[in-house]
């Protein structure tokens, strides 16, 4: 194990053993989802500028932001919160603009104009080409209100709510598949015990299940989860009713010990990378419980519907705004590799949050838009969506973080789709390149590998409105591959490699 102060290392060696015969499961495209809440400048300013704005928009939605999310192939977007969800009453946000009443956004201490509501959210999803995931209000809402929302979105019958939807311009149902039953109901969503929440969940889900026929395959119902003990107690209360449950969620935020997104020590960097080990433990524990409560033919999945870095400058006063450096991209790569490894159980993840809030994909300032290093990490990983994950074992040196954890310098995952092997990597070492020797079992790579690399001179480097392209991926010269081959990954770099299989 290298001490975290080790800077004199010239070059590290690692082995990557990929076994094409050992499949781990299909990588759900939804693993690469995101989350947008009515918070700070995420929705208002970041996504919605209104139809009268000089900023180019389609019916009020920024075309630059929607276009960037479309380019990413964003598969799913969670909305409207977050804590906001359990104080949101959807009927405030539908109908003629002049009739929408502004309300107080309780948790984020800002006015909520209600200009962006259900119909605008669905329009955004259609512009981007992603699936909507709506989080229902359990904390201050009712089953009746939730059912009305599902009816508004999904029913094709002639009812009060479908007439309302049609009056608002949508003849055909939206057929929303993903519904979250509350958010953080152990905290901002009602300070409930797991037993209380299970009682509420059973009620909500019973009635929602009766709407299963509104989407092919039925509604996908997601319960709010928390730490191990809470999840265990919740699931215990769900005994005999697990057919009401498709998944339960985890929220995993890390990084609060750093000074800021762009000012941090090398120790903070390695600690953040080490936090992926903590995240993996949480995911593995949740998956263990999910498997235990799954029944034959009915799997319960884990959904990590909020995760990412959260630095001290992201507070209520700043609208949870933070910059985004190369370090965030490295963290993203390590976490996405980890989620890929748990693809038999992790069905969806939603990084927080899409624009201008926490670990954003995109930052905006007036009409300007910048794509963050995190955006580029997602961009480089998009080839995994819908692939089959295969065993990919790393044999690499570790570095000791200031929590005493042995953090591997190399993170990797591999998948196969349409005869192509797709490999994503991160070298988290700040100074040493890693020479990687790839061993392929069960097949051979043929021809030239397409390689792209995301790195910069300093791990604190970021994209600003003045210098938007400082941290962007670059295509490398194609390299020949075979049953075994070797390549060099620069220090603090994310890499993606695609190669045909023979
Ligand atoms: O993403 C910001 C907040 O973090 C969400 O509203 C809440 O669910 C979580 O605590």
Tab-separated table of N, CA and C and ligand atoms in Angstrom, residues 35 37 39 78 81-85 107-108 183-184 186 188 251 253 306 310 320 352-353 357-358, ligand 1:
chain	number	residue	atom	x	y	z
A	35	UNK	N	-31.115	13.657	-11.658
A	35	UNK	CA	-32.153	14.130	-10.732
A	35	UNK	C	-32.217	15.652	-10.792
A	37	UNK	N	-34.332	18.939	-9.106
A	37	UNK	CA	-35.277	19.369	-8.066
A	37	UNK	C	-35.566	20.861	-8.210
A	39	UNK	N	-34.945	23.654	-6.755
A	39	UNK	CA	-33.952	24.015	-5.744
A	39	UNK	C	-32.925	24.931	-6.394
A	78	UNK	N	-35.264	12.115	-12.557
A	78	UNK	CA	-36.136	12.134	-11.368
A	78	UNK	C	-36.551	13.576	-11.067
A	81	UNK	N	-38.474	16.453	-6.613
A	81	UNK	CA	-37.515	16.467	-5.514
A	81	UNK	C	-37.264	15.038	-5.147
A	82	UNK	N	-36.426	14.840	-4.147
A	82	UNK	CA	-35.923	15.717	-3.129
A	82	UNK	C	-36.956	16.106	-2.088
A	83	UNK	N	-36.438	16.849	-1.127
A	83	UNK	CA	-37.285	17.344	-0.042
A	83	UNK	C	-38.471	18.139	-0.589
A	84	UNK	N	-38.267	18.790	-1.721
A	84	UNK	CA	-39.343	19.583	-2.321
A	84	UNK	C	-40.576	18.712	-2.580
A	85	UNK	N	-40.353	17.435	-2.927
A	85	UNK	CA	-41.462	16.563	-3.362
A	85	UNK	C	-42.529	16.398	-2.286
A	107	UNK	N	-38.318	23.985	1.914
A	107	UNK	CA	-37.005	23.502	2.327
A	107	UNK	C	-35.876	24.336	1.760
A	108	UNK	N	-36.111	24.952	0.608
A	108	UNK	CA	-35.006	25.657	-0.031
A	108	UNK	C	-35.182	27.165	0.031
A	183	UNK	N	-39.987	10.905	-0.379
A	183	UNK	CA	-38.543	11.144	-0.392
A	183	UNK	C	-38.051	11.373	1.030
A	184	UNK	N	-37.004	10.690	1.395
A	184	UNK	CA	-36.404	10.852	2.735
A	184	UNK	C	-37.489	11.014	3.798
A	186	UNK	N	-37.789	9.607	6.400
A	186	UNK	CA	-37.187	9.531	7.736
A	186	UNK	C	-36.731	10.918	8.196
A	188	UNK	N	-36.846	15.041	6.010
A	188	UNK	CA	-37.702	16.123	5.498
A	188	UNK	C	-39.056	15.633	4.989
A	251	UNK	N	-29.664	7.126	-0.655
A	251	UNK	CA	-29.081	8.436	-0.987
A	251	UNK	C	-27.659	8.446	-0.453
A	253	UNK	N	-24.342	10.778	-0.330
A	253	UNK	CA	-23.597	12.014	-0.567
A	253	UNK	C	-22.257	11.954	0.160
A	306	UNK	N	-30.390	9.441	-5.300
A	306	UNK	CA	-29.628	10.679	-5.086
A	306	UNK	C	-28.225	10.268	-4.692
A	310	UNK	N	-20.985	16.652	-2.285
A	310	UNK	CA	-21.697	17.780	-1.652
A	310	UNK	C	-20.654	18.515	-0.826
A	320	UNK	N	-27.405	25.579	-3.121
A	320	UNK	CA	-26.641	24.320	-3.269
A	320	UNK	C	-25.771	24.303	-4.531
A	352	UNK	N	-27.226	13.728	-8.222
A	352	UNK	CA	-27.815	14.997	-7.819
A	352	UNK	C	-26.797	16.115	-8.105
A	353	UNK	N	-27.236	17.112	-8.811
A	353	UNK	CA	-28.416	17.279	-9.618
A	353	UNK	C	-28.019	17.818	-10.984
A	357	UNK	N	-26.849	22.656	-9.345
A	357	UNK	CA	-27.051	22.212	-7.965
A	357	UNK	C	-26.195	20.970	-7.699
A	358	UNK	N	-25.411	21.027	-6.621
A	358	UNK	CA	-24.542	19.910	-6.221
A	358	UNK	C	-23.676	19.442	-7.390
B	1	LIG	O1	-30.365	16.945	-3.294
B	1	LIG	C1	-30.571	17.841	-2.251
B	1	LIG	C2	-31.353	17.234	-1.105
B	1	LIG	O2	-30.613	16.212	-0.520
B	1	LIG	C3	-32.659	16.559	-1.473
B	1	LIG	O3	-33.704	17.460	-1.578
B	1	LIG	C4	-32.866	15.619	-0.343
B	1	LIG	O4	-33.611	14.479	-0.709
B	1	LIG	C5	-31.462	15.269	0.102
B	1	LIG	O5	-31.296	15.346	1.468
